[in-house]
Coordinates of C-alpha atoms in Angstrom, one line a residue:
Chain A
M1 CA -12.4 -27.2 -11.7
L2 CA -10.4 -24.2 -11.9
R3 CA -7.0 -24.7 -11.1
A4 CA -5.8 -21.7 -8.2
A5 CA -2.6 -19.7 -9.5
H6 CA -0.1 -21.2 -7.6
Q7 CA 2.9 -18.4 -7.6
T8 CA 3.1 -14.6 -7.5
R9 CA 3.0 -13.7 -11.8
P10 CA 4.6 -10.9 -13.5
W11 CA 1.2 -8.5 -13.7
R12 CA 1.3 -9.1 -18.0
A13 CA 0.7 -12.8 -17.3
T14 CA -2.6 -12.3 -16.5
R15 CA -5.7 -12.9 -18.5
V16 CA -8.8 -11.4 -18.5
L17 CA -12.8 -13.0 -19.3
D18 CA -15.4 -10.8 -20.2
R19 CA -18.2 -11.8 -22.2
Y20 CA -16.8 -11.5 -25.5
G21 CA -13.7 -14.2 -24.3
V22 CA -10.2 -14.2 -23.0
S23 CA -7.9 -11.5 -23.8
S24 CA -4.1 -10.1 -22.6
I25 CA -4.7 -7.8 -19.3
T26 CA -2.5 -5.5 -21.9
E27 CA -6.0 -4.7 -23.8
L28 CA -8.5 -4.6 -20.7
A29 CA -8.2 -0.7 -21.8
T30 CA -9.8 -1.4 -25.3
R31 CA -12.9 -2.5 -23.5
F32 CA -13.9 1.0 -21.9
S33 CA -14.6 4.3 -23.4
P34 CA -15.2 8.0 -22.4
G35 CA -18.3 8.1 -19.9
D36 CA -17.0 5.1 -18.0
L37 CA -15.6 5.2 -14.5
L38 CA -13.6 3.0 -13.0
V39 CA -13.1 2.5 -9.0
L40 CA -10.3 1.3 -7.4
N41 CA -9.7 0.6 -3.6
D42 CA -6.3 1.8 -2.6
A43 CA -5.7 0.0 0.7
A44 CA -2.6 -1.0 1.3
T45 CA -2.4 -4.6 3.1
V46 CA -1.0 -4.7 6.8
P47 CA 1.0 -7.6 8.0
A48 CA -2.0 -9.2 9.9
S49 CA -0.9 -13.0 10.7
L50 CA 0.8 -13.4 14.6
H51 CA 2.3 -16.6 15.9
G52 CA 2.0 -16.8 19.7
Q53 CA 1.8 -18.9 23.0
V54 CA -1.2 -19.2 25.3
A55 CA -1.1 -21.7 27.9
G56 CA 1.3 -23.4 26.4
R57 CA -0.4 -23.8 23.2
S58 CA 0.6 -22.3 19.7
V59 CA -1.6 -20.1 18.2
E60 CA -2.4 -18.2 15.5
L61 CA -4.0 -14.6 15.9
R62 CA -5.3 -13.0 12.5
L63 CA -6.3 -9.7 12.4
V64 CA -10.1 -8.7 11.1
P65 CA -9.8 -5.2 9.8
A66 CA -10.2 -2.2 12.4
I67 CA -13.2 -0.7 12.2
G68 CA -12.2 2.4 13.5
A69 CA -8.3 4.2 14.0
P70 CA -6.2 1.6 12.2
F71 CA -4.0 1.1 14.5
S72 CA -6.0 1.6 17.7
S73 CA -5.5 -0.7 20.8
A74 CA -8.6 -3.3 21.1
R75 CA -9.1 -5.4 17.8
K76 CA -10.2 -8.6 16.5
A77 CA -8.8 -11.6 15.4
V78 CA -9.9 -14.7 14.4
L79 CA -7.5 -18.0 16.0
F80 CA -6.1 -20.6 14.2
G81 CA -4.2 -23.7 15.9
A82 CA -1.0 -24.6 15.6
G83 CA 0.3 -25.3 12.1
D84 CA 1.0 -23.2 9.5
W85 CA -0.5 -21.9 5.8
R86 CA 0.3 -25.4 4.1
Q87 CA -2.2 -26.5 5.6
D88 CA -6.1 -25.8 4.5
T89 CA -7.7 -23.6 6.7
D90 CA -10.4 -26.2 7.5
T91 CA -8.4 -28.7 8.3
R92 CA -5.7 -26.6 10.6
E93 CA -6.2 -27.8 14.5
P94 CA -8.5 -25.7 16.5
P95 CA -7.2 -23.2 18.7
P96 CA -6.8 -23.8 22.3
A97 CA -10.3 -22.6 24.4
L98 CA -9.3 -19.3 25.4
A99 CA -11.3 -17.4 28.2
I100 CA -11.7 -13.4 28.8
G101 CA -8.7 -12.2 30.6
D102 CA -6.1 -15.2 29.3
R103 CA -2.9 -13.6 28.1
I104 CA -1.3 -14.5 24.3
R105 CA 2.1 -14.0 24.5
I106 CA 4.1 -12.9 21.1
A107 CA 7.7 -11.8 21.3
D108 CA 8.1 -9.8 24.3
V109 CA 4.7 -8.6 24.5
S110 CA 1.4 -9.6 26.3
I111 CA -2.1 -9.3 24.9
E112 CA -5.1 -9.5 26.9
V113 CA -8.7 -11.3 25.6
L114 CA -10.9 -8.6 26.2
Q115 CA -14.4 -10.7 24.6
I116 CA -15.3 -13.6 22.9
D117 CA -18.0 -13.6 20.6
S118 CA -21.2 -15.6 21.3
R119 CA -21.1 -16.7 17.6
S120 CA -17.6 -18.5 17.5
P121 CA -14.7 -19.0 20.1
R122 CA -12.6 -18.0 17.6
L123 CA -13.2 -14.6 17.0
V124 CA -11.9 -12.3 19.9
T125 CA -11.4 -9.3 20.7
L126 CA -7.9 -8.6 22.1
R127 CA -6.1 -6.0 23.5
F128 CA -2.6 -4.7 22.6
P129 CA -0.4 -2.9 25.2
F130 CA 0.4 0.0 22.7
E131 CA -1.4 1.8 20.4
G132 CA -0.9 4.1 17.0
D133 CA 2.5 3.6 15.8
S134 CA 4.1 1.7 18.2
F135 CA 1.6 -1.2 17.5
A136 CA 2.0 -0.4 13.7
A137 CA 6.0 -0.9 14.4
F138 CA 4.8 -3.9 16.4
L139 CA 2.7 -5.4 13.9
Y140 CA 5.7 -4.6 10.7
R141 CA 8.2 -6.0 13.2
E142 CA 6.2 -9.1 14.3
A143 CA 3.6 -10.3 11.9
R144 CA 3.9 -11.6 8.8
V145 CA 1.5 -11.7 5.8
V146 CA -1.9 -13.7 6.0
Q147 CA -0.6 -16.4 3.5
Y148 CA -2.4 -18.7 0.8
Q149 CA -2.8 -22.6 1.4
H150 CA -2.8 -22.6 -2.5
L151 CA 0.9 -20.8 -3.5
T152 CA 4.0 -22.8 -3.5
S153 CA 5.8 -20.5 -1.4
A154 CA 5.3 -17.7 1.3
L155 CA 4.4 -14.1 0.3
A156 CA 6.4 -11.2 1.5
L157 CA 4.5 -7.7 2.1
E158 CA 6.0 -6.6 -1.2
D159 CA 3.9 -8.9 -2.7
V160 CA 0.5 -7.9 -1.5
Q161 CA 0.7 -4.8 -2.0
T162 CA -1.2 -2.7 -5.2
P163 CA 0.5 -0.2 -7.4
Y164 CA -1.3 2.6 -6.0
G165 CA -1.8 1.2 -2.0
G166 CA -1.6 3.8 0.6
P167 CA -3.5 3.6 3.8
A168 CA -2.7 0.2 5.5
W169 CA -6.2 -0.7 6.5
S170 CA -6.3 -4.0 4.8
V171 CA -5.8 -7.7 5.8
E172 CA -5.5 -9.4 3.3
M173 CA -5.0 -7.8 -0.6
P174 CA -7.8 -6.2 -2.4
S175 CA -6.4 -8.3 -5.0
T176 CA -8.2 -7.5 -8.3
G177 CA -5.9 -4.5 -8.6
R178 CA -2.7 -6.2 -8.2
P179 CA -1.8 -5.8 -12.3
I180 CA -3.6 -2.7 -12.5
T181 CA -0.5 -1.2 -13.3
F182 CA 0.1 2.5 -13.9
E183 CA 0.6 1.4 -17.5
V184 CA -2.7 -0.3 -17.4
L185 CA -4.6 3.0 -15.9
D186 CA -2.8 5.3 -18.4
Q187 CA -3.9 3.4 -21.1
I188 CA -7.7 2.9 -19.6
R189 CA -7.7 7.3 -19.2
A190 CA -6.1 7.7 -23.0
R191 CA -9.4 5.5 -24.1
G192 CA -11.4 8.9 -22.7
A193 CA -12.3 6.6 -19.4
K194 CA -11.6 7.9 -16.3
V195 CA -10.4 6.3 -12.8
A196 CA -11.2 7.4 -9.2
W197 CA -9.7 6.1 -5.9
L198 CA -11.4 4.6 -2.8
T199 CA -10.3 2.7 0.4
H200 CA -12.0 -0.4 1.9
A201 CA -10.7 -2.4 4.6
A202 CA -10.6 -6.1 2.7
G203 CA -11.0 -8.4 5.2
L204 CA -10.0 -11.9 5.7
S205 CA -11.3 -14.6 3.2
A206 CA -11.2 -17.3 5.1
T207 CA -11.4 -18.5 9.2
G208 CA -11.4 -21.7 9.1
D209 CA -15.0 -21.9 11.3
P210 CA -17.6 -22.5 8.9
A211 CA -20.3 -21.0 11.0
L212 CA -17.9 -17.8 10.9
D213 CA -17.4 -18.6 6.9
Q214 CA -21.1 -17.5 6.9
M215 CA -20.8 -14.3 8.4
L216 CA -18.3 -13.6 5.6
P217 CA -17.8 -10.6 5.0
F218 CA -17.4 -9.2 8.3
P219 CA -18.4 -5.1 8.3
E220 CA -15.3 -3.5 6.4
R221 CA -14.5 -0.1 7.2
Y222 CA -14.6 2.6 3.8
L223 CA -13.8 5.7 3.0
V224 CA -14.9 7.9 -0.3
R225 CA -13.1 10.7 -1.4
K226 CA -15.2 13.3 -2.4
E227 CA -13.5 13.7 -6.0
T228 CA -14.7 10.1 -6.6
V229 CA -17.7 10.9 -5.1
R230 CA -18.1 14.2 -8.1
A231 CA -16.9 11.5 -10.8
I232 CA -19.3 8.8 -10.0
R233 CA -22.2 11.5 -10.1
S234 CA -20.8 12.6 -13.9
A235 CA -20.1 8.8 -15.0
R236 CA -21.7 7.0 -17.5
R237 CA -20.9 3.9 -15.7
V238 CA -19.5 2.2 -13.0
I239 CA -16.9 -0.3 -13.1
A240 CA -15.9 -1.4 -9.6
V241 CA -12.1 -2.8 -9.5
G242 CA -12.9 -5.4 -6.9
T243 CA -15.4 -7.3 -5.0
T244 CA -14.6 -4.7 -2.0
S245 CA -14.6 -1.7 -3.9
A246 CA -18.2 -2.8 -5.4
R247 CA -19.0 -3.5 -1.5
A248 CA -18.2 0.1 -0.4
L249 CA -20.0 1.7 -3.6
E250 CA -22.9 0.1 -2.6
A251 CA -22.6 0.4 1.1
A252 CA -22.3 4.4 0.1
Q253 CA -25.3 4.6 -2.4
D254 CA -27.4 6.6 -0.1
A255 CA -25.0 9.4 0.2
I256 CA -23.7 9.1 -3.1
R257 CA -26.3 9.4 -5.1
T258 CA -28.2 12.2 -3.1
G259 CA -25.6 14.0 -0.1
P260 CA -23.5 16.8 -0.7
A261 CA -20.0 16.2 -2.8
S262 CA -18.3 15.3 0.3
T263 CA -16.1 12.6 1.2
I264 CA -18.1 9.7 2.8
E265 CA -16.9 7.4 5.8
G266 CA -19.1 4.3 7.0
V267 CA -18.9 0.8 7.8
A268 CA -19.8 -1.3 4.7
R269 CA -22.1 -4.2 6.8
N270 CA -24.5 -5.3 3.3
K271 CA -23.8 -8.6 1.2
I272 CA -24.3 -8.4 -2.3
G273 CA -26.0 -11.2 -3.7
P274 CA -28.4 -12.6 -7.1
S275 CA -30.8 -10.6 -5.3
T276 CA -29.5 -7.7 -4.0
P277 CA -30.7 -4.4 -6.8
L278 CA -27.1 -2.5 -7.8
A279 CA -27.7 1.0 -7.2
I280 CA -24.6 2.7 -8.3
V281 CA -22.0 -0.5 -9.6
D282 CA -22.3 -1.6 -13.5
A283 CA -20.0 -3.6 -14.0
I284 CA -17.2 -5.4 -11.6
L285 CA -13.5 -6.7 -12.5
T286 CA -12.8 -9.1 -9.8
G287 CA -10.5 -12.5 -9.7
V288 CA -12.2 -15.7 -11.5
H289 CA -14.4 -17.6 -9.0
S290 CA -16.6 -20.7 -8.8
P291 CA -20.1 -21.5 -7.6
G292 CA -20.5 -22.1 -4.2
E293 CA -18.2 -19.2 -3.5
S294 CA -19.8 -16.3 -2.2
H295 CA -17.9 -13.8 -4.9
Y296 CA -19.7 -16.2 -7.4
E297 CA -22.7 -15.1 -5.9
L298 CA -21.8 -11.3 -5.6
L299 CA -21.4 -11.9 -9.4
G300 CA -25.2 -13.0 -9.3
A301 CA -26.3 -9.0 -8.8
F302 CA -24.6 -8.2 -12.6
V303 CA -25.9 -11.5 -15.1
N304 CA -28.0 -14.2 -14.5
E305 CA -27.4 -17.8 -13.6
E306 CA -26.9 -18.8 -17.5
E307 CA -24.7 -16.5 -18.3
L308 CA -22.2 -16.9 -15.5
A309 CA -22.2 -20.5 -16.0
R310 CA -21.5 -20.0 -19.3
M311 CA -18.6 -17.4 -18.1
H312 CA -17.3 -20.3 -15.6
R313 CA -17.5 -22.7 -18.6
V314 CA -15.4 -20.3 -20.9
A315 CA -12.8 -20.0 -17.7
E316 CA -12.1 -23.7 -17.2
E317 CA -11.9 -24.4 -21.1
S318 CA -9.1 -21.5 -21.1
G319 CA -7.4 -22.6 -18.4
L320 CA -7.5 -19.4 -16.2
R321 CA -6.0 -19.1 -12.8
A322 CA -8.5 -18.8 -9.7
H323 CA -7.7 -16.7 -6.3
E324 CA -5.4 -14.3 -5.4
F325 CA -2.7 -13.8 -8.0
G326 CA -4.8 -15.4 -10.8
D327 CA -6.9 -14.1 -13.7
L328 CA -9.4 -11.6 -13.8
M329 CA -13.1 -11.6 -14.6
L330 CA -15.1 -8.7 -16.6
V331 CA -18.8 -8.4 -15.2
A332 CA -21.3 -6.3 -16.5
R333 CA -24.5 -5.9 -16.3
E334 CA -26.6 -6.2 -19.8
R335 CA -28.4 -3.0 -19.4
P336 CA -28.6 -0.7 -16.5
T337 CA -31.8 -0.9 -14.5
R338 CA -30.9 1.3 -11.8
P339 CA -34.1 2.8 -9.9
T340 CA -34.3 6.5 -10.4
L341 CA -31.5 8.2 -9.4
A342 CA -31.2 11.5 -8.2
R343 CA -28.0 12.3 -9.8
P344 CA -28.5 13.5 -13.4
R345 CA -27.2 10.2 -15.6
R346 CA -26.9 10.2 -19.5
R347 CA -27.7 7.0 -21.1
S348 CA -26.2 5.4 -23.3
P349 CA -28.1 4.6 -26.6
Chain B
M1 CA 6.6 21.9 -6.3
N2 CA 5.1 24.6 -4.2
F3 CA 5.1 23.8 -0.7
D4 CA 2.2 24.9 1.6
N5 CA 0.2 23.4 4.2
N6 CA -1.5 20.5 1.9
L7 CA 1.4 18.6 1.8
R8 CA 2.9 15.9 3.6
A9 CA 7.0 14.9 3.6
L10 CA 8.7 12.4 5.1
V11 CA 12.6 13.0 5.6
T12 CA 14.7 10.5 6.7
G13 CA 17.5 11.3 8.7
G14 CA 15.4 13.9 10.1
T15 CA 17.2 14.2 14.0
R16 CA 20.6 15.7 12.8
G17 CA 22.4 17.8 10.6
L18 CA 21.0 18.8 7.0
G19 CA 17.9 16.4 7.6
Q20 CA 17.0 17.5 11.0
A21 CA 17.0 21.3 9.3
L22 CA 15.1 20.2 6.4
V23 CA 12.4 19.2 8.4
Q24 CA 12.6 22.2 10.8
Q25 CA 12.2 24.3 7.4
L26 CA 9.8 22.1 6.2
R27 CA 7.6 22.7 9.0
E28 CA 8.2 26.6 8.9
R29 CA 6.5 26.6 5.5
G30 CA 3.9 24.9 6.6
V31 CA 4.9 21.2 5.6
T32 CA 3.6 18.5 7.8
T33 CA 7.0 16.8 7.9
V34 CA 7.4 13.2 9.2
S35 CA 11.0 12.6 10.9
L36 CA 13.3 9.2 10.4
A37 CA 15.2 8.3 12.7
R38 CA 17.1 5.0 14.2
T39 CA 16.7 6.6 17.4
A40 CA 14.1 5.3 20.2
D41 CA 13.4 8.7 21.6
V42 CA 13.1 11.3 20.4
D43 CA 10.2 13.7 22.2
D44 CA 8.1 14.7 18.2
P45 CA 5.1 13.7 17.3
L46 CA 5.7 13.1 13.9
F47 CA 9.1 11.1 14.6
L48 CA 9.5 7.9 13.4
A49 CA 11.5 5.2 14.5
A50 CA 12.8 3.3 11.9
D51 CA 16.4 1.5 10.0
V52 CA 15.8 2.5 6.5
G53 CA 18.7 0.0 5.6
R54 CA 17.1 -2.8 7.4
D55 CA 13.2 -2.3 8.1
D56 CA 10.1 -3.2 5.3
A57 CA 9.7 -0.4 3.0
A58 CA 6.3 -0.7 2.6
G59 CA 5.7 -0.5 6.5
I60 CA 7.7 2.8 6.8
A61 CA 5.3 3.9 4.0
A62 CA 2.4 3.0 5.6
R63 CA 3.4 4.1 9.3
A64 CA 4.7 7.3 7.8
R65 CA 1.5 7.8 6.2
E66 CA -0.9 7.5 9.1
L67 CA 1.7 9.8 11.4
A68 CA 1.2 12.6 8.6
G69 CA -2.8 11.8 8.6
G70 CA -2.7 11.6 4.6
P71 CA -0.6 10.6 1.4
I72 CA 3.1 11.6 1.8
D73 CA 3.5 14.3 -1.3
I74 CA 7.3 15.2 0.0
L75 CA 10.1 12.4 -0.2
I76 CA 13.7 12.9 0.9
H77 CA 16.1 10.6 1.1
N78 CA 18.5 12.3 3.2
A79 CA 19.7 9.3 5.7
S80 CA 23.1 7.7 4.8
T81 CA 26.2 6.1 6.7
L82 CA 29.8 6.7 5.8
G83 CA 30.4 2.5 6.9
P84 CA 33.3 2.5 9.5
V85 CA 35.0 5.4 10.2
P86 CA 38.2 5.9 10.1
M87 CA 36.8 5.4 6.2
P88 CA 38.7 2.6 5.2
A89 CA 40.4 2.3 2.2
L90 CA 38.6 -0.3 -0.5
A91 CA 41.9 -3.0 0.1
D92 CA 41.0 -3.1 3.5
L93 CA 36.9 -2.6 3.3
H94 CA 35.0 -5.8 5.0
S95 CA 32.3 -7.2 2.0
R96 CA 29.7 -6.5 4.6
D97 CA 30.4 -3.0 5.7
L98 CA 30.3 -2.5 1.9
A99 CA 26.7 -4.2 1.4
H100 CA 25.4 -2.2 4.4
V101 CA 26.7 1.3 3.0
F102 CA 24.4 -0.3 -0.1
E103 CA 21.7 -1.0 2.1
V104 CA 20.9 2.5 3.8
N105 CA 22.1 4.3 0.8
T106 CA 20.8 2.7 -2.2
L107 CA 18.6 -0.3 -1.7
G108 CA 16.9 1.4 1.4
P109 CA 15.6 4.5 -0.4
A110 CA 15.2 2.5 -3.9
R111 CA 12.4 0.3 -1.4
L112 CA 11.3 3.5 0.2
T113 CA 10.9 5.4 -3.5
R114 CA 8.4 2.3 -4.4
A115 CA 6.8 2.1 -1.6
L116 CA 5.9 5.5 -1.6
L117 CA 5.4 6.3 -5.2
G118 CA 1.8 4.4 -5.9
P119 CA 0.0 7.0 -3.8
M120 CA 2.0 10.2 -5.6
R121 CA 1.4 9.0 -9.4
A122 CA -2.5 8.3 -7.8
Q123 CA -2.2 11.8 -7.0
G124 CA -0.3 13.7 -10.1
R125 CA 2.0 14.8 -7.6
G126 CA 5.3 14.7 -6.0
L127 CA 8.5 15.2 -5.2
I128 CA 11.2 12.4 -4.5
L129 CA 15.2 14.1 -3.9
A130 CA 17.8 12.4 -2.6
I131 CA 20.8 13.6 -0.7
S132 CA 24.2 12.7 -2.7
S133 CA 27.7 13.9 -2.8
D134 CA 30.4 15.0 -4.3
A135 CA 32.1 11.8 -3.7
A136 CA 29.4 10.5 -5.9
V137 CA 30.9 12.2 -8.8
H138 CA 34.3 12.1 -8.1
G139 CA 37.1 9.3 -6.7
Y140 CA 38.4 10.2 -3.1
A141 CA 40.7 7.7 -1.3
G142 CA 38.6 5.9 1.3
W143 CA 35.6 7.1 -0.4
G144 CA 34.6 4.1 -2.4
A145 CA 32.2 2.6 -0.8
Y146 CA 30.1 6.3 0.3
G147 CA 31.1 7.6 -3.3
A148 CA 29.8 4.1 -5.1
S149 CA 26.4 4.0 -2.8
K150 CA 25.5 7.3 -4.2
A151 CA 26.7 7.5 -7.6
A152 CA 24.1 4.4 -7.6
L153 CA 21.6 6.4 -6.2
D154 CA 22.1 9.0 -8.5
S155 CA 21.6 7.0 -11.9
L156 CA 18.4 5.0 -9.9
T157 CA 17.5 8.8 -9.4
R158 CA 18.3 9.5 -13.4
S159 CA 16.1 6.2 -14.2
L160 CA 13.5 7.1 -12.4
A161 CA 13.1 11.0 -14.0
A162 CA 12.9 9.7 -17.0
E163 CA 10.2 7.0 -16.2
L164 CA 8.1 9.6 -14.4
E165 CA 8.0 12.1 -17.1
G166 CA 4.6 14.0 -17.8
T167 CA 3.4 12.0 -14.2
G168 CA 3.5 15.6 -11.9
V169 CA 5.8 13.4 -10.1
A170 CA 9.6 15.7 -9.8
V171 CA 12.9 13.7 -8.9
A172 CA 16.3 15.1 -8.4
S173 CA 19.3 14.8 -6.4
V174 CA 21.3 17.5 -4.6
D175 CA 24.7 17.9 -4.1
P176 CA 25.0 19.3 -0.7
T177 CA 28.5 20.2 -1.0
E178 CA 29.9 20.0 2.8
M179 CA 28.3 20.8 5.9
N180 CA 29.3 21.2 9.2
T181 CA 27.7 18.1 10.9
K182 CA 28.8 15.3 13.0
M183 CA 29.2 13.1 9.7
H184 CA 31.9 15.7 7.8
R185 CA 33.8 15.1 11.6
D186 CA 33.4 11.5 11.5
A187 CA 34.9 11.4 7.7
L188 CA 37.3 14.6 8.2
P189 CA 37.5 15.4 11.8
D190 CA 40.8 17.8 10.8
V191 CA 38.9 20.3 8.7
D192 CA 38.1 23.5 10.8
P193 CA 34.5 23.7 11.4
G194 CA 34.3 27.1 10.8
T195 CA 35.6 26.9 7.0
L196 CA 31.9 24.9 6.6
A197 CA 28.5 25.9 5.9
S198 CA 25.7 25.4 8.1
P199 CA 23.2 22.9 7.8
S200 CA 20.4 25.1 8.3
D201 CA 21.6 27.5 5.0
I202 CA 22.1 24.6 3.4
A203 CA 18.6 23.3 3.8
S204 CA 17.4 26.3 3.0
R205 CA 19.0 26.6 -0.3
I206 CA 17.9 23.2 -1.2
L207 CA 14.1 23.8 -0.1
T208 CA 14.8 27.2 -2.6
R209 CA 15.8 25.7 -5.5
V210 CA 13.1 22.7 -5.7
Q211 CA 10.0 24.8 -5.7
R212 CA 11.9 26.4 -9.0
T213 CA 11.1 25.0 -12.4
P214 CA 12.4 23.6 -14.2
L215 CA 13.8 21.4 -11.7
P216 CA 17.4 20.0 -12.7
L217 CA 18.6 15.9 -12.6
R218 CA 21.1 17.2 -10.1
F219 CA 22.5 20.6 -9.1
V220 CA 24.8 21.4 -6.3
A221 CA 23.6 23.3 -3.4
E222 CA 26.5 25.5 -3.5
A223 CA 25.4 26.8 -6.9
V224 CA 21.6 27.4 -5.9

């Protein structure tokens, strides 16, 4: 069994497993060469957990990332019952049953339940009484960061930002990027590899409801800037930093391959698994995942089951840490077997 | 950095005095400029109500970016507090007031710099300007807390400049000299305002200077 990281760690403590073994994050750059392009998710993380009262009972709301403007008044959320992040989400008390029109009270604000999802009563659409900057100001004042049960202390907003984060789209940190500091990026660029950014609204990692967990990841908004589209077209190998970056790149594959070199915006509805043909991404840098997790399934798109199991064994034997604030894995396809691309693409011999 | 309409700025303390003049003149030069202050009601679509000394910097950074419609390229740390007025001697200054002056004038700006620096580095472009004071360099009775907080801000600016060399992000601090502002009247009510420079004149000198290279680590607005 892999052990989870139990606290935030300095980025230099991060280790990276690839097919050759385990090394330090400070040696990550040596894995890249000219022609390689790393694509990172620059979404910043908003505080997305709100505690309120409804009909005399406590409820926690965890906001789902917005599909449209990040601070519009109608917003989806997953409900959790009384309790806090120190309990496993799967064993938390269920939330109170809500009806359309019910009002949840948070501080002095009343939030209306607009819709309840047919697949789970925990997934609701809410209407907040403000939007734009007043909604943002409310969230930054009243909400807390979504917490992780595997950690021993609560996270502050600053703990869940990547070094380069900008647009406040994510409700949980795109965590692979946390140890990818500008020092690491400069080392990568010094090797002749390139880096580029996209924005993808990283969503909730757990809902406490098996029916909803099955639906993860939810549809999530992404934006690939035109400089990044151009960089991808001239790259020999594309390395996605984080599963959200991989998801966005594969969701945008048609526009990346054939469209004009302009900024691409869309909503990712794809789920990557062992049978998914990859059109853009050749390798992925991600956390250390275990069999049974959806992120482990995703890695099956890059390498076969035996290789994945072998890497997992090495991760266990080396004592790598799983989950957010843990260590990383670099998983590369043996040999790109992509379909013919419209873009010119040189192959390494 | 040459100002044009592809740039976005955030000016703290943007509703009065030098800050207001900087906001107005940046906008005149085409820069999309968010004005931040604690005041609740300001008739300005690019106004951000926040307290630099208290609110989470990641939140301020995210809200500023959202209001500006893109990454912030220019950050001007203009908001500051004198602490209690009339300004007490250090022997009479409550430690709580000393801490508050540092929260607003030094620690808040340091946090905000950190929160906005990543996207500037990713773009390889940015300007961070700290409004300092003559009191950061010279000792004046009553100016202990303010002067120390500005000296610390200057020091942070120097280290940051060393760390950001070659990244495309420029860092400097400026002593704006004495101006006819509310802060000046609070500090020195007996000075004849007619003898003081206007904030708009100083803002214009500062903005002219920061567009020229090389940008010194610290400069005096009067000497531009």
